[in-house]
XYZ file of C-alpha atoms in Angstrom:
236
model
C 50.016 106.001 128.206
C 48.730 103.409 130.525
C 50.919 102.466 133.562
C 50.165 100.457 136.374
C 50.112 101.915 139.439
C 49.648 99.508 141.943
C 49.392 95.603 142.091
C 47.256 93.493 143.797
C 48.732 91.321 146.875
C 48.680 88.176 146.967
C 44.951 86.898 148.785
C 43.481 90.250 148.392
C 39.720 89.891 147.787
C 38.475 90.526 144.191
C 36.517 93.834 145.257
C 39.413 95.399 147.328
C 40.061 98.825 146.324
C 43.495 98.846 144.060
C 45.482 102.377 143.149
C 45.915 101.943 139.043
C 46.651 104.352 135.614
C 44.142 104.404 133.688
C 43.178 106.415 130.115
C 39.995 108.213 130.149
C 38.986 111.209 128.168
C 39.378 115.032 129.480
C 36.750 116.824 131.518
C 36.398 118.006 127.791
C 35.160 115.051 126.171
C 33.175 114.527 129.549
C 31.308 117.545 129.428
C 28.222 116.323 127.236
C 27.733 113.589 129.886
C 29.539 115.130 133.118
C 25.967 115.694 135.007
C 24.975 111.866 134.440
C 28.571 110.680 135.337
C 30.233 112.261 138.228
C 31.061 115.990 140.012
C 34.031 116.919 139.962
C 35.834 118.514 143.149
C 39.127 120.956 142.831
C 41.437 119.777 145.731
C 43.675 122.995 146.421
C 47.087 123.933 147.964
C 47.135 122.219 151.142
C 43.850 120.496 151.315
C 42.913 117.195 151.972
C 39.947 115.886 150.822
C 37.310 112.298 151.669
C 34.591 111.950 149.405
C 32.870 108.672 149.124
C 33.205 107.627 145.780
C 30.566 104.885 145.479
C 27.651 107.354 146.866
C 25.316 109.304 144.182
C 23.468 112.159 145.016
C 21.260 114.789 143.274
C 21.787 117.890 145.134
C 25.231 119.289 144.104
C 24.530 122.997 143.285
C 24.054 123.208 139.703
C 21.695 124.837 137.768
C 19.824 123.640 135.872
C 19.217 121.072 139.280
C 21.062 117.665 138.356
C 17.758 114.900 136.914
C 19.649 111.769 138.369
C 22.258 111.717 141.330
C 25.862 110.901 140.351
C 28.739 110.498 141.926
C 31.736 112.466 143.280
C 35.429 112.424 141.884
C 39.089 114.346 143.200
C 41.264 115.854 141.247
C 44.349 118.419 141.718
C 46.325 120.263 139.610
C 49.510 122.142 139.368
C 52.516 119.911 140.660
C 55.848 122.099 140.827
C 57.044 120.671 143.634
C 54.282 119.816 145.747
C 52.796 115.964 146.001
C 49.766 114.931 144.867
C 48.309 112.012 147.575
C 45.664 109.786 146.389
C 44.208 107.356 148.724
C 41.750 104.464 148.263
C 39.515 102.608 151.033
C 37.804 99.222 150.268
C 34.867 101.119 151.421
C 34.651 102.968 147.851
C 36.094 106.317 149.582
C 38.207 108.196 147.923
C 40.923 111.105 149.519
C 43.320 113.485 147.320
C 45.636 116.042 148.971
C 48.083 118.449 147.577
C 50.898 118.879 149.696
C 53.201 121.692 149.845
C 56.929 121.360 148.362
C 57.652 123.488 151.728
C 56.745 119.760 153.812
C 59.778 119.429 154.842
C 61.685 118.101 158.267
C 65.099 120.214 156.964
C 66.704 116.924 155.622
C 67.568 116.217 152.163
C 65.927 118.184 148.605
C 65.041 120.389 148.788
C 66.278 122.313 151.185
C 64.271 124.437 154.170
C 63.010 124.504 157.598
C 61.313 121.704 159.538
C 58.068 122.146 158.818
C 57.389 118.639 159.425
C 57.792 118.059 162.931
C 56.350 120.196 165.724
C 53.102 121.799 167.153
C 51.165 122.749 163.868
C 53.821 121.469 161.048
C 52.547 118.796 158.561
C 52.289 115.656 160.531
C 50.353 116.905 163.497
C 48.431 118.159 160.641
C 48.165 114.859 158.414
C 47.725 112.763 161.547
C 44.571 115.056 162.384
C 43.274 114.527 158.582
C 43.754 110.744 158.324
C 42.115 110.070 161.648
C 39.283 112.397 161.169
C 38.299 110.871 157.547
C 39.039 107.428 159.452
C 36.655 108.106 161.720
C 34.050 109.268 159.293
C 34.501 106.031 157.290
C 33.096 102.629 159.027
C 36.066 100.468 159.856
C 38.373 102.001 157.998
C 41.282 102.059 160.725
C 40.560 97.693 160.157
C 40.518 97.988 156.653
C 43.562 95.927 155.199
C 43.020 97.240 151.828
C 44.224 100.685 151.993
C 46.101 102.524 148.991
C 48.139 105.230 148.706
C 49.857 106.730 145.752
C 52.000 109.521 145.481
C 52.102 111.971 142.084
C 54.887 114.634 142.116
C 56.709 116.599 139.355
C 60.121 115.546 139.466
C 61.837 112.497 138.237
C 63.570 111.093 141.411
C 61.452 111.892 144.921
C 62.034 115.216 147.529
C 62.271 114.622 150.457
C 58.545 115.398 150.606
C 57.704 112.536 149.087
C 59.991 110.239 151.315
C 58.594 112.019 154.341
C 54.874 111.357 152.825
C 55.800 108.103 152.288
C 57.303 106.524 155.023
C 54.223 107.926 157.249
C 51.727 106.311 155.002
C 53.469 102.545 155.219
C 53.534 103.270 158.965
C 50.055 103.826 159.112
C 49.374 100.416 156.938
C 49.084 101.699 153.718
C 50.078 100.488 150.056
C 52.202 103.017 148.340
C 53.062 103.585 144.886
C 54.984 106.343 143.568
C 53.940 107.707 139.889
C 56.866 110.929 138.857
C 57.416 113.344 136.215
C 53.707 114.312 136.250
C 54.083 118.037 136.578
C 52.481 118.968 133.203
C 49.462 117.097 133.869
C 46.190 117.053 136.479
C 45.658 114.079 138.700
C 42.435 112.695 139.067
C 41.220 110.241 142.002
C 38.088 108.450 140.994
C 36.385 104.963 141.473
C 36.338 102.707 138.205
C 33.579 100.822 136.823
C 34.508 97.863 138.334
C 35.134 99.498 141.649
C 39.341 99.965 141.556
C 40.780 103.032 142.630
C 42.013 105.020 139.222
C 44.510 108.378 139.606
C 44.393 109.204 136.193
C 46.321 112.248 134.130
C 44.525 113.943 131.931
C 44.014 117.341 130.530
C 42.699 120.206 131.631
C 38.847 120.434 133.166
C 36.165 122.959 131.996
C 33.982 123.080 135.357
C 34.508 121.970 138.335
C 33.625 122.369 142.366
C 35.865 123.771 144.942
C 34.913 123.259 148.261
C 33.456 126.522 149.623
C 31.162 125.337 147.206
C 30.438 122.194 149.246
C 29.658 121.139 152.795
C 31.631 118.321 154.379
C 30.572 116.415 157.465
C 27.857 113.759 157.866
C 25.375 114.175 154.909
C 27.572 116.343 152.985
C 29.000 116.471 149.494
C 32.448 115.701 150.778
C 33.291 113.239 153.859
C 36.085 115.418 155.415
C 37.915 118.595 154.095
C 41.115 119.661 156.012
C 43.897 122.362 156.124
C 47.110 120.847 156.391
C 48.441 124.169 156.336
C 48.008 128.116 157.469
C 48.379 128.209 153.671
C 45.810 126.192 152.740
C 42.856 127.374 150.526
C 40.200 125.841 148.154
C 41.793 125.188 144.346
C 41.084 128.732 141.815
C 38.498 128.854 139.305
């Protein structure tokens, strides 16, 4: 099923980076081809991850060593509450996070604590993220093309979602919404023609987590963050 997930505003340039569904085989049907394609990267609970998804490189840790660089694409799994966030830069970055269904501020569904507001609660946390993999990314805080869209299991949004949301218009970007997505992984990657895809497909046979990577100026990711005490890299 194709959906889209974003539209294009009105005098946005042709090359700016656009948030859409798109139909692509499994890791699966991939895996013949995965080492001349892309990497892929495991985002897990409560991580948020950059990767610049226009860059190739050759030295991702594989054996035997990779004969042509490729590049790098996100991808979560396991929505039951939590929210996937996919975000797009017209710089060809790519971020994914998977936020806790425990991001809450104590208002609306579900129910809980405020763990939104407050020294070390999700938005000190989030604010820390986005302006560290701003920083990392030349003139991204200018950029006018930035997408957002959020994936979550249920059919109507938590109040995760809301909270998410309404902190990613005020901090100028495009958001979409895409529900009812538990059953299936999202996947953050740049298109051939240089959109921003967040795809659902099945599951993948290999992938990266990152204590397999470095992060950081001439590493395999741009930025990797804990939004959480609970955060750790995705299972094998």
């Amino acid at each position: 099923m194709r959906a889209a997930l974003a539209t294009a505003r009105a005098g946005r340039r042709a090359a700016a980076s656009r948030l859409r569904a798109a139909a692509v085989p499994s890791f699966q049907t991939l895996a013949a081809e995965d080492r001349r394609m892309c990497m892929w990267i495991m985002v897990g609970l409560d991580e948020w991850i950059v990767v610049d998804g226009r860059g190739k490189r050759q030295d991702w840790p594989v054996r035997p060593p990779l004969a042509a660089e490729v590049t790098a694409s996100l991808a979560t799994h396991g929505l039951s509450g939590c929210v996937a966030v996919a975000l797009g830069w017209s710089s060809g970055h790519i971020g994914l996070a998977h936020v806790f269904s425990g991001c809450t501020d104590g208002q609306g569904q579900p129910p809980g604590r405020d763990t939104w507001n407050g020294p070390g609660g999700y938005l000190e946390r989030l604010e820390h993220a986005l302006d560290a993999s701003q920083a990392a990314i030349p003139g991204a805080s200018q950029d006018r093309y930035r997408d957002a869209m959020l994936v979550y299991s249920e059919d109507t949004p938590t109040r995760t979602v809301e909270l998410l949301e309404q902190w990613l218009r005020g901090k100028g970007f495009a958001v979409s919404r895409d529900a009812g997505q538990g059953g299936r992984d999202v996947i953050a990657g740049r298109t051939q023609d240089e959109d921003m895809s967040v795809v659902g497909s099945g599951m993948h046979a290999q992938y990266f987590v990152s204590s397999d990577l470095h992060y950081g100026p001439g590493g395999h990711m741009t930025v990797c963050e804990a939004l959480s005490k609970r955060a750790m890299p995705a299972d094998r």
